[in-house]
């Protein structure tokens, strides 16, 4: 595929189609999937996105695996496990990036300002901040136990207490560990199932990373925003700060500095209100021929207002919506075809029966079912193969269309 560098010169106005191609290229969704994905392909994808969001929902597959499938196809998930947790192959660390995330290792210094603020109770969940103020001696005792015994889970602490209630009803031990995690005093060594196993950073993160210089707060924030525009290609202020969860006050101070330095190029986009910024090194393909089912936790659809502006696609995840109020289903994935989102599918991996269950398919108003069905059928077959599911169950009206 022929790509051109997007040289701004005197050009500051973009069509919606151009903005869409820039955004897709920034996330690597303009490239064909490799025949057999290797660790090199995975590393390249991570370098583009900088992080993968982690989420506990497992109705299809854990959130951090899915963006790589969208870009690499049926890759070996063990490659990501190695990159995340294998001592000799580690390429990421866990921290609060875009929510809980696997973040590229070399970015660790850029998050130390956030860790330092968290240690003072700033920028941290209210309940954890209060716990940190009131239970300092207990937290230090937990840190010492991690130092002596780690890596261990919250339930293995000798005096961690019992969980209170359900869901987020954490024990005091878990609260202490989460405060220490926010403050950067412990980190995730690995996971057991989905449970974090905590250890000291010096036993998990390479010394070359831990000993790297710590930039000033201002410079770390500028660099995170530079990385955000590289990952997005084109974005509003809200989208830029959302990528690494930079606060509005900080963004308001840093963005003019980045514009003055030439790291952000102000532009206008057809149909978009407010200031819009372009990566000065953005690439704009002449055409994008993407084909991918996209997770709700994928950077291309993270910021829902941006998704609506780019694709005219109103998207909300309905996991927490009461059943009777759901419009599209429990876990709907957008289907990206070419340069457009053409449908959404409510999917489930039924591991007990070995089936990929397609509860529903909702084409967008501009998409013709018979035209999108062949590509969608191919994508579902690829997903079933990747998840080791031997059968695909679809709504009857779609089975023949999809060729299943």
Tab-separated table of C-alpha atoms in Angstrom:
chain	number	residue	atom	x	y	z
A	1	UNK	CA	0.000	0.000	0.000
A	2	UNK	CA	1.383	3.382	-0.973
A	3	UNK	CA	1.475	5.884	1.889
A	4	UNK	CA	2.293	9.560	1.743
A	5	UNK	CA	3.610	11.812	4.483
A	6	UNK	CA	0.995	14.404	5.306
A	7	UNK	CA	2.891	17.675	4.747
A	8	UNK	CA	0.941	20.605	6.115
A	9	UNK	CA	2.655	23.513	4.303
A	10	UNK	CA	-0.240	25.978	3.967
A	11	UNK	CA	-2.902	23.320	4.311
A	12	UNK	CA	-4.879	23.456	7.561
A	13	UNK	CA	-8.332	22.255	6.543
A	14	UNK	CA	-9.118	18.545	6.291
A	15	UNK	CA	-12.092	16.629	5.031
A	16	UNK	CA	-13.700	14.047	7.287
A	17	UNK	CA	-12.444	11.257	5.003
A	18	UNK	CA	-8.869	12.530	5.338
A	19	UNK	CA	-9.144	12.738	9.122
A	20	UNK	CA	-10.486	9.196	9.220
A	21	UNK	CA	-7.594	7.818	7.158
A	22	UNK	CA	-5.054	9.634	9.330
A	23	UNK	CA	-6.638	8.178	12.489
A	24	UNK	CA	-6.717	4.635	11.114
A	25	UNK	CA	-3.109	4.840	9.924
A	26	UNK	CA	-1.905	6.118	13.293
A	27	UNK	CA	-3.232	2.914	14.864
A	28	UNK	CA	-1.836	0.640	12.157
A	29	UNK	CA	-5.288	-0.361	10.919
A	30	UNK	CA	-4.343	0.573	7.346
A	31	UNK	CA	-1.887	-2.297	7.021
A	32	UNK	CA	-2.678	-5.849	6.048
A	33	UNK	CA	-2.361	-8.434	8.786
A	34	UNK	CA	0.801	-10.546	8.758
A	35	UNK	CA	0.508	-14.162	7.680
A	36	UNK	CA	2.011	-15.380	10.942
A	37	UNK	CA	2.426	-12.783	13.670
A	38	UNK	CA	5.720	-12.804	15.572
A	39	UNK	CA	7.002	-10.939	18.610
A	40	UNK	CA	8.362	-8.336	16.195
A	41	UNK	CA	4.842	-7.618	14.907
A	42	UNK	CA	3.547	-7.417	18.468
A	43	UNK	CA	6.312	-5.001	19.456
A	44	UNK	CA	5.529	-2.766	16.496
A	45	UNK	CA	1.837	-2.678	17.409
A	46	UNK	CA	2.704	-1.793	21.024
A	47	UNK	CA	5.032	0.978	19.855
A	48	UNK	CA	2.130	2.493	17.937
A	49	UNK	CA	-0.455	2.363	20.713
A	50	UNK	CA	2.007	2.719	23.657
A	51	UNK	CA	-0.339	0.762	25.928
A	52	UNK	CA	-3.153	-1.790	26.101
A	53	UNK	CA	-6.102	-1.272	28.422
A	54	UNK	CA	-6.810	-4.047	30.933
A	55	UNK	CA	-10.369	-4.904	31.932
A	56	UNK	CA	-11.935	-7.772	33.852
A	57	UNK	CA	-14.723	-8.467	31.327
A	58	UNK	CA	-14.130	-11.881	29.788
A	59	UNK	CA	-17.332	-12.634	27.879
A	60	UNK	CA	-15.295	-12.896	24.665
A	61	UNK	CA	-11.613	-12.476	25.577
A	62	UNK	CA	-9.762	-10.238	28.024
A	63	UNK	CA	-9.592	-6.660	26.805
A	64	UNK	CA	-5.805	-6.399	26.382
A	65	UNK	CA	-5.650	-9.283	23.891
A	66	UNK	CA	-8.226	-7.925	21.479
A	67	UNK	CA	-6.552	-4.822	19.948
A	68	UNK	CA	-3.671	-7.013	18.811
A	69	UNK	CA	-6.095	-9.424	17.150
A	70	UNK	CA	-7.672	-6.502	15.300
A	71	UNK	CA	-4.239	-5.624	13.883
A	72	UNK	CA	-2.390	-8.944	13.706
A	73	UNK	CA	-5.117	-11.532	13.209
A	74	UNK	CA	-4.871	-14.973	14.798
A	75	UNK	CA	-1.699	-14.382	16.813
A	76	UNK	CA	-0.438	-16.538	19.667
A	77	UNK	CA	-1.637	-14.937	22.900
A	78	UNK	CA	1.430	-16.362	24.636
A	79	UNK	CA	3.421	-13.653	22.836
A	80	UNK	CA	1.587	-11.002	24.828
A	81	UNK	CA	1.880	-13.011	28.051
A	82	UNK	CA	5.651	-13.059	27.557
A	83	UNK	CA	5.789	-9.350	26.741
A	84	UNK	CA	3.708	-8.552	29.816
A	85	UNK	CA	5.092	-10.868	32.479
A	86	UNK	CA	8.042	-13.043	31.396
A	87	UNK	CA	11.194	-11.799	33.107
A	88	UNK	CA	13.518	-12.121	30.094
A	89	UNK	CA	10.971	-10.956	27.502
A	90	UNK	CA	9.155	-8.229	29.415
A	91	UNK	CA	8.236	-5.241	27.267
A	92	UNK	CA	5.520	-3.678	29.437
A	93	UNK	CA	4.641	-2.765	33.000
A	94	UNK	CA	1.223	-2.347	34.598
A	95	UNK	CA	0.061	1.055	35.763
A	96	UNK	CA	-2.684	3.625	35.364
A	97	UNK	CA	-2.326	4.816	31.769
A	98	UNK	CA	-5.710	4.775	30.075
A	99	UNK	CA	-7.344	3.198	33.106
A	100	UNK	CA	-5.392	0.090	34.223
A	101	UNK	CA	-3.020	-0.649	31.368
A	102	UNK	CA	-0.052	-2.585	30.098
A	103	UNK	CA	2.320	0.251	29.190
A	104	UNK	CA	5.540	0.124	27.186
A	105	UNK	CA	8.446	-0.309	29.610
A	106	UNK	CA	10.440	2.657	28.357
A	107	UNK	CA	7.594	4.982	29.343
A	108	UNK	CA	7.967	4.212	33.060
A	109	UNK	CA	9.828	7.486	33.809
A	110	UNK	CA	6.942	9.464	32.295
A	111	UNK	CA	4.541	8.168	34.952
A	112	UNK	CA	6.660	8.877	38.019
A	113	UNK	CA	5.052	12.296	38.483
A	114	UNK	CA	1.697	10.514	38.705
A	115	UNK	CA	3.117	8.048	41.230
A	116	UNK	CA	4.559	10.888	43.323
A	117	UNK	CA	1.234	12.726	43.323
A	118	UNK	CA	-0.599	9.523	44.257
A	119	UNK	CA	1.720	9.067	47.240
A	120	UNK	CA	0.429	12.457	48.447
A	121	UNK	CA	-3.181	11.452	47.847
A	122	UNK	CA	-3.558	13.429	44.611
A	123	UNK	CA	-5.119	12.102	41.426
A	124	UNK	CA	-6.127	8.873	43.140
A	125	UNK	CA	-9.526	7.350	43.917
A	126	UNK	CA	-11.027	9.088	46.941
A	127	UNK	CA	-11.456	5.994	49.090
A	128	UNK	CA	-7.901	4.821	48.455
A	129	UNK	CA	-6.549	8.324	49.134
A	130	UNK	CA	-8.316	8.452	52.510
A	131	UNK	CA	-7.120	4.957	53.343
A	132	UNK	CA	-3.567	6.066	52.551
A	133	UNK	CA	-3.825	8.952	54.991
A	134	UNK	CA	-5.432	6.986	57.796
A	135	UNK	CA	-3.567	3.657	57.571
A	136	UNK	CA	0.070	4.570	56.893
A	137	UNK	CA	1.489	2.109	59.421
A	138	UNK	CA	-0.656	-0.738	58.053
A	139	UNK	CA	0.334	0.083	54.469
A	140	UNK	CA	4.020	0.031	55.402
A	141	UNK	CA	3.531	-3.341	57.070
A	142	UNK	CA	1.986	-4.667	53.839
A	143	UNK	CA	4.886	-3.255	51.801
A	144	UNK	CA	7.367	-4.992	54.084
A	145	UNK	CA	5.515	-8.280	53.687
A	146	UNK	CA	5.644	-7.930	49.881
A	147	UNK	CA	9.382	-7.256	50.186
A	148	UNK	CA	9.802	-10.405	52.267
A	149	UNK	CA	7.437	-12.747	50.420
A	150	UNK	CA	6.525	-11.342	46.991
A	151	UNK	CA	5.195	-11.938	44.484
A	152	UNK	CA	1.888	-12.649	46.231
A	153	UNK	CA	-1.793	-11.839	45.806
A	154	UNK	CA	-3.933	-9.786	48.149
A	155	UNK	CA	-5.546	-12.910	49.576
A	156	UNK	CA	-2.169	-14.274	50.677
A	157	UNK	CA	-1.315	-11.412	53.020
A	158	UNK	CA	-0.929	-12.628	56.591
A	159	UNK	CA	-3.096	-9.823	57.975
A	160	UNK	CA	-5.014	-8.576	54.963
A	161	UNK	CA	-8.492	-8.884	56.418
A	162	UNK	CA	-11.606	-10.058	54.615
A	163	UNK	CA	-13.304	-8.561	51.594
A	164	UNK	CA	-16.392	-6.554	52.500
A	165	UNK	CA	-19.412	-7.102	50.286
A	166	UNK	CA	-19.058	-7.939	46.613
A	167	UNK	CA	-17.455	-6.518	43.465
A	168	UNK	CA	-15.352	-3.571	44.789
A	169	UNK	CA	-15.756	-4.586	48.434
A	170	UNK	CA	-12.010	-4.809	48.954
A	171	UNK	CA	-10.266	-6.018	52.072
A	172	UNK	CA	-7.926	-3.638	53.892
A	173	UNK	CA	-4.997	-5.619	52.496
A	174	UNK	CA	-6.216	-5.076	48.932
A	175	UNK	CA	-6.695	-1.359	49.624
A	176	UNK	CA	-3.149	-1.124	50.944
A	177	UNK	CA	-1.792	-2.884	47.880
A	178	UNK	CA	-3.743	-0.618	45.542
A	179	UNK	CA	-2.412	2.475	47.328
A	180	UNK	CA	1.128	1.106	46.992
A	181	UNK	CA	0.465	0.328	43.316
A	182	UNK	CA	-0.744	3.886	42.651
A	183	UNK	CA	2.330	5.261	44.409
A	184	UNK	CA	4.658	3.029	42.388
A	185	UNK	CA	5.963	1.230	45.499
A	186	UNK	CA	4.742	-2.155	44.261
A	187	UNK	CA	3.916	-3.372	40.787
A	188	UNK	CA	2.384	-6.375	39.061
A	189	UNK	CA	4.884	-9.210	38.737
A	190	UNK	CA	2.389	-11.485	36.977
A	191	UNK	CA	-1.217	-12.566	37.163
A	192	UNK	CA	-2.849	-15.749	38.393
A	193	UNK	CA	-5.956	-15.967	36.269
A	194	UNK	CA	-6.879	-12.310	36.460
A	195	UNK	CA	-5.569	-11.752	39.999
A	196	UNK	CA	-2.588	-9.444	40.354
A	197	UNK	CA	0.507	-10.832	42.043
A	198	UNK	CA	2.375	-7.906	43.583
A	199	UNK	CA	6.106	-7.439	44.045
A	200	UNK	CA	8.652	-4.672	44.459
A	201	UNK	CA	9.460	-2.750	41.259
A	202	UNK	CA	13.177	-3.532	41.516
A	203	UNK	CA	12.414	-7.253	41.234
A	204	UNK	CA	10.126	-6.808	38.232
A	205	UNK	CA	11.224	-3.820	36.154
A	206	UNK	CA	14.731	-3.874	34.606
A	207	UNK	CA	17.295	-1.725	36.398
A	208	UNK	CA	18.035	0.121	33.163
A	209	UNK	CA	14.444	1.421	33.224
A	210	UNK	CA	14.296	2.153	36.955
A	211	UNK	CA	17.618	3.999	36.789
A	212	UNK	CA	16.606	6.098	33.784
A	213	UNK	CA	16.394	9.837	34.582
A	214	UNK	CA	13.061	11.123	35.872
A	215	UNK	CA	11.840	14.060	33.768
A	216	UNK	CA	10.179	17.055	35.337
A	217	UNK	CA	6.394	16.951	35.680
A	218	UNK	CA	5.961	19.456	32.865
A	219	UNK	CA	8.197	17.560	30.454
A	220	UNK	CA	6.650	14.178	31.291
A	221	UNK	CA	3.195	15.608	30.636
A	222	UNK	CA	4.334	17.142	27.347
A	223	UNK	CA	5.834	13.852	26.263
A	224	UNK	CA	2.682	11.893	27.132
A	225	UNK	CA	0.659	14.332	25.025
A	226	UNK	CA	3.177	13.965	22.166
A	227	UNK	CA	2.719	10.206	22.365
A	228	UNK	CA	-1.044	10.688	22.410
A	229	UNK	CA	-1.087	12.638	19.144
A	230	UNK	CA	1.241	10.087	17.551
A	231	UNK	CA	-1.152	7.300	18.536
A	232	UNK	CA	-4.257	9.207	17.435
A	233	UNK	CA	-2.951	11.054	14.382
A	234	UNK	CA	-5.587	13.718	14.735
A	235	UNK	CA	-7.566	14.663	17.842
A	236	UNK	CA	-9.410	17.281	19.835
A	237	UNK	CA	-8.091	18.487	23.191
A	238	UNK	CA	-10.483	16.121	24.951
A	239	UNK	CA	-9.247	13.130	22.947
A	240	UNK	CA	-5.605	14.021	23.513
A	241	UNK	CA	-5.883	14.200	27.278
A	242	UNK	CA	-8.135	11.150	27.429
A	243	UNK	CA	-5.473	8.878	25.940
A	244	UNK	CA	-3.294	8.881	29.072
A	245	UNK	CA	-5.963	10.384	31.347
A	246	UNK	CA	-4.284	13.786	31.594
A	247	UNK	CA	-6.386	16.259	33.597
A	248	UNK	CA	-7.939	19.286	31.864
A	249	UNK	CA	-5.934	21.819	33.898
A	250	UNK	CA	-2.673	20.135	32.958
A	251	UNK	CA	-3.678	19.846	29.296
A	252	UNK	CA	-4.659	23.522	29.173
A	253	UNK	CA	-1.136	24.445	30.279
A	254	UNK	CA	0.768	21.981	28.092
A	255	UNK	CA	-1.045	22.157	24.731
A	256	UNK	CA	-0.043	25.751	23.863
A	257	UNK	CA	3.571	24.798	24.603
A	258	UNK	CA	3.347	21.863	22.203
A	259	UNK	CA	1.763	24.012	19.504
A	260	UNK	CA	4.532	26.588	19.867
A	261	UNK	CA	7.165	23.831	19.635
A	262	UNK	CA	5.561	22.464	16.462
A	263	UNK	CA	4.603	19.155	18.091
A	264	UNK	CA	0.906	19.833	17.486
A	265	UNK	CA	-0.478	21.447	14.328
A	266	UNK	CA	-3.857	23.192	14.756
A	267	UNK	CA	-6.240	22.279	11.927
A	268	UNK	CA	-9.926	22.288	11.165
A	269	UNK	CA	-11.877	19.206	10.158
A	270	UNK	CA	-15.117	19.151	8.232
A	271	UNK	CA	-18.022	18.954	10.694
A	272	UNK	CA	-15.884	19.156	13.864
A	273	UNK	CA	-16.293	21.944	16.398
A	274	UNK	CA	-13.551	23.385	18.551
A	275	UNK	CA	-9.776	23.137	18.196
A	276	UNK	CA	-8.360	20.055	16.489
A	277	UNK	CA	-4.699	19.042	16.465
A	278	UNK	CA	-2.698	17.047	13.937
A	279	UNK	CA	0.498	15.065	14.424
A	280	UNK	CA	3.046	16.906	12.219
A	281	UNK	CA	4.423	13.502	11.173
A	282	UNK	CA	1.028	11.948	10.513
A	283	UNK	CA	0.648	9.637	7.569
A	284	UNK	CA	-2.398	9.742	5.353
A	285	UNK	CA	-2.900	6.694	3.110
A	286	UNK	CA	-4.525	7.244	-0.248
A	287	UNK	CA	-6.954	4.508	0.774
A	288	UNK	CA	-7.549	2.274	3.802
A	289	UNK	CA	-8.754	-1.288	3.313
A	290	UNK	CA	-9.205	-2.357	6.922
A	291	UNK	CA	-11.161	-5.375	8.079
A	292	UNK	CA	-11.388	-5.855	11.829
A	293	UNK	CA	-13.728	-6.542	14.696
A	294	UNK	CA	-12.801	-3.910	17.268
A	295	UNK	CA	-12.979	-4.187	21.045
A	296	UNK	CA	-14.849	-1.588	23.139
A	297	UNK	CA	-11.425	-1.062	24.762
A	298	UNK	CA	-9.578	-0.338	21.510
A	299	UNK	CA	-7.893	3.086	21.158
A	300	UNK	CA	-9.707	3.683	17.871
A	301	UNK	CA	-13.040	3.850	19.751
A	302	UNK	CA	-11.964	4.736	23.331
A	303	UNK	CA	-13.203	8.302	23.248
A	304	UNK	CA	-16.820	7.930	22.165
A	305	UNK	CA	-17.310	11.515	20.964
A	306	UNK	CA	-14.321	11.069	18.642
A	307	UNK	CA	-15.761	7.781	17.383
A	308	UNK	CA	-19.010	9.548	16.558
A	309	UNK	CA	-17.237	12.421	14.820
A	310	UNK	CA	-14.940	10.182	12.788
A	311	UNK	CA	-17.372	7.444	11.796
A	312	UNK	CA	-20.848	8.842	12.488
A	313	UNK	CA	-21.100	5.889	14.870
A	314	UNK	CA	-22.858	6.386	18.220
A	315	UNK	CA	-21.317	3.765	20.486
A	316	UNK	CA	-21.924	2.828	24.095
A	317	UNK	CA	-20.997	-0.408	25.819
A	318	UNK	CA	-24.131	-1.864	27.433
A	319	UNK	CA	-22.623	-4.226	30.007
A	320	UNK	CA	-23.925	-2.102	32.869
A	321	UNK	CA	-27.244	-1.289	31.166
A	322	UNK	CA	-30.286	-3.206	32.484
A	323	UNK	CA	-31.304	-5.968	30.080
A	324	UNK	CA	-34.626	-4.355	29.193
A	325	UNK	CA	-32.885	-1.108	28.233
A	326	UNK	CA	-30.163	-2.582	26.020
A	327	UNK	CA	-30.400	-1.564	22.405
A	328	UNK	CA	-27.728	-3.733	20.802
A	329	UNK	CA	-26.594	-6.297	23.375
A	330	UNK	CA	-24.324	-7.023	26.316
A	331	UNK	CA	-20.934	-6.940	24.566
A	332	UNK	CA	-21.081	-5.320	21.140
A	333	UNK	CA	-18.032	-4.990	18.933
A	334	UNK	CA	-17.877	-2.549	16.004
A	335	UNK	CA	-16.939	-4.048	12.640
A	336	UNK	CA	-14.509	-1.878	10.703
A	337	UNK	CA	-14.551	-2.449	6.943
A	338	UNK	CA	-12.520	-0.282	4.615
A	339	UNK	CA	-12.596	3.211	6.118
A	340	UNK	CA	-15.938	2.862	7.859
A	341	UNK	CA	-17.655	1.125	10.766
A	342	UNK	CA	-20.430	-0.811	9.073
A	343	UNK	CA	-21.965	-2.970	11.834
A	344	UNK	CA	-21.896	-3.993	15.475
A	345	UNK	CA	-22.061	-7.547	16.783
A	346	UNK	CA	-23.009	-8.866	20.216
A	347	UNK	CA	-20.506	-11.697	20.738
A	348	UNK	CA	-19.737	-14.339	23.321
A	349	UNK	CA	-17.142	-17.087	23.534
A	350	UNK	CA	-19.080	-20.057	24.922
A	351	UNK	CA	-16.082	-22.050	26.089
A	352	UNK	CA	-18.176	-24.844	27.597
A	353	UNK	CA	-19.633	-25.762	24.197
A	354	UNK	CA	-16.714	-24.600	22.055
A	355	UNK	CA	-18.830	-22.074	20.144
A	356	UNK	CA	-18.454	-18.467	19.130
A	357	UNK	CA	-21.967	-17.167	19.718
A	358	UNK	CA	-23.158	-14.229	17.646
A	359	UNK	CA	-26.236	-13.066	19.533
A	360	UNK	CA	-27.045	-10.294	17.077
A	361	UNK	CA	-25.723	-8.347	14.095
A	362	UNK	CA	-26.770	-4.743	13.587
A	363	UNK	CA	-25.651	-3.181	10.288
A	364	UNK	CA	-25.293	0.591	10.230
A	365	UNK	CA	-27.918	2.558	8.310
A	366	UNK	CA	-25.589	3.097	5.335
A	367	UNK	CA	-24.351	-0.524	5.116
A	368	UNK	CA	-25.978	-3.174	2.922
A	369	UNK	CA	-26.052	-6.560	4.696
A	370	UNK	CA	-25.301	-8.622	1.593
A	371	UNK	CA	-22.303	-6.459	0.753
A	372	UNK	CA	-20.651	-6.591	4.186
A	373	UNK	CA	-21.527	-10.237	4.953
A	374	UNK	CA	-18.637	-11.984	3.098
A	375	UNK	CA	-15.964	-9.962	4.912
A	376	UNK	CA	-17.799	-10.330	8.208
A	377	UNK	CA	-18.018	-14.096	7.761
A	378	UNK	CA	-14.260	-14.238	7.163
A	379	UNK	CA	-13.645	-12.178	10.295
A	380	UNK	CA	-15.811	-14.426	12.456
A	381	UNK	CA	-14.043	-17.532	11.171
A	382	UNK	CA	-10.688	-15.939	11.969
A	383	UNK	CA	-11.848	-15.029	15.483
A	384	UNK	CA	-13.207	-18.520	16.154
A	385	UNK	CA	-9.880	-20.007	15.072
A	386	UNK	CA	-7.947	-17.577	17.279
A	387	UNK	CA	-10.090	-18.431	20.310
A	388	UNK	CA	-9.949	-22.190	19.612
A	389	UNK	CA	-13.708	-22.385	19.126
A	390	UNK	CA	-14.884	-25.026	16.700
A	391	UNK	CA	-18.326	-23.692	15.800
A	392	UNK	CA	-19.935	-20.336	15.070
A	393	UNK	CA	-23.557	-19.826	16.010
A	394	UNK	CA	-25.251	-16.925	14.243
A	395	UNK	CA	-28.783	-15.529	13.913
A	396	UNK	CA	-30.672	-17.580	11.291
A	397	UNK	CA	-31.190	-14.592	9.022
A	398	UNK	CA	-27.414	-14.208	8.735
A	399	UNK	CA	-26.108	-17.778	8.537
A	400	UNK	CA	-26.409	-18.155	4.765
A	401	UNK	CA	-25.256	-14.593	4.110
A	402	UNK	CA	-22.095	-15.158	6.145
A	403	UNK	CA	-21.346	-18.464	4.432
A	404	UNK	CA	-21.364	-20.312	7.744
